[in-house]
C-alpha positions as a printed Julia matrix, in Angstrom:
90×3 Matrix{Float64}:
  0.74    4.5    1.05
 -2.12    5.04  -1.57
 -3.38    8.41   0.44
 -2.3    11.43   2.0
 -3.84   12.65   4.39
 -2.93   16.42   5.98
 -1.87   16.09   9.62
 -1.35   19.15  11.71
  0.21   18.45  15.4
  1.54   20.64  18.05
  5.03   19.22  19.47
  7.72   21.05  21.38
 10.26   23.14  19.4
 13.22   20.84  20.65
 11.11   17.77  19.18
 10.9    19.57  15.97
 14.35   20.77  15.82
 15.29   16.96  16.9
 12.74   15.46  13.73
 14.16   18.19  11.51
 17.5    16.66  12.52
 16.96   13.34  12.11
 15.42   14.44   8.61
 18.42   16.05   7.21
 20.62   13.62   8.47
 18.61   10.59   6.66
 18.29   13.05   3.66
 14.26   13.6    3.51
 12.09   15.87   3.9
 10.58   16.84   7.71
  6.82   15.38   6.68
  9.02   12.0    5.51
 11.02   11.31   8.71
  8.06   11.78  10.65
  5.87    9.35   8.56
  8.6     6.75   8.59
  8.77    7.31  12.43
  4.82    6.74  13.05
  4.76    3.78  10.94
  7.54    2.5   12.88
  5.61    2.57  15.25
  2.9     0.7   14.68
  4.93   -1.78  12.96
  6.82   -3.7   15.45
  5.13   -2.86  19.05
  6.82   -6.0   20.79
 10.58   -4.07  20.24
  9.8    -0.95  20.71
  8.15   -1.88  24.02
 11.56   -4.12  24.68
 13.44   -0.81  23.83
 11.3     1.12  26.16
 11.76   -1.08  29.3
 15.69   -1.06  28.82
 15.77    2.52  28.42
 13.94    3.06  31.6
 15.8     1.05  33.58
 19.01    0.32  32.19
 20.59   -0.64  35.84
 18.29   -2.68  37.29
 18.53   -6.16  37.48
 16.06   -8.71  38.32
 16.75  -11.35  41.04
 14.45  -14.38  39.99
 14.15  -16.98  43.2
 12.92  -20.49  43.61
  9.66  -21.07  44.95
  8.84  -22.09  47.87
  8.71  -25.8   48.97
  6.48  -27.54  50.58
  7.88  -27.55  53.69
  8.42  -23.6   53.75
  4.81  -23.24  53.33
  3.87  -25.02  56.09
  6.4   -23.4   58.28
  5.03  -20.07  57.3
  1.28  -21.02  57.65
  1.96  -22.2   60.86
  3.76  -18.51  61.83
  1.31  -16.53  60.24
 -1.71  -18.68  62.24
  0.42  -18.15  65.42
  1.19  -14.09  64.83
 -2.73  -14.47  64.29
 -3.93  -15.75  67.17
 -1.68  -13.4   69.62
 -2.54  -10.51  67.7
 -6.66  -11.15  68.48
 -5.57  -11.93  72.32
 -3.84   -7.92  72.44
């Protein structure tokens, strides 16, 4: 980084005390942890969007089906014209 820049944020306490935290544990200061953190970021936006979608749904699971065929299409267009045409005739 060629400049600093002052930055002054309000967070929750419990986010501070958690970034404080993290900071001693890495062994850096509180303004260095969250730096690193923000560039993070911005840096890879593809995992930590991968990271967010397991983390908010961690048990579901996603049933992927075949399409339809050809003949299923035409078997439904045919209901669907029929349900049509006796729900105009109510």
């Amino acid at each position: 980084m060629s400049e600093l820049s002052t930055l002054t944020i309000k967070i929750p306490l419990e986010l501070k005390e958690k970034v404080r935290a993290a900071a001693t544990t890495g062994e850096c200061s509180l303004s260095a942890e969250v730096c690193r953190r923000l560039a993070d970021s911005f840096a890879a936006p593809a995992a930590g969007q991968s990271k967010a979608v397991e983390i908010d749904s961690p048990e579901t699971t996603e049933v992927v089906e075949a399409p339809l065929s050809q003949k299923e299409l035409r078997k439904l267009r045919q209901l669907l014209k029929v349900n049509g045409k006796n729900g105009k005739k109510k």
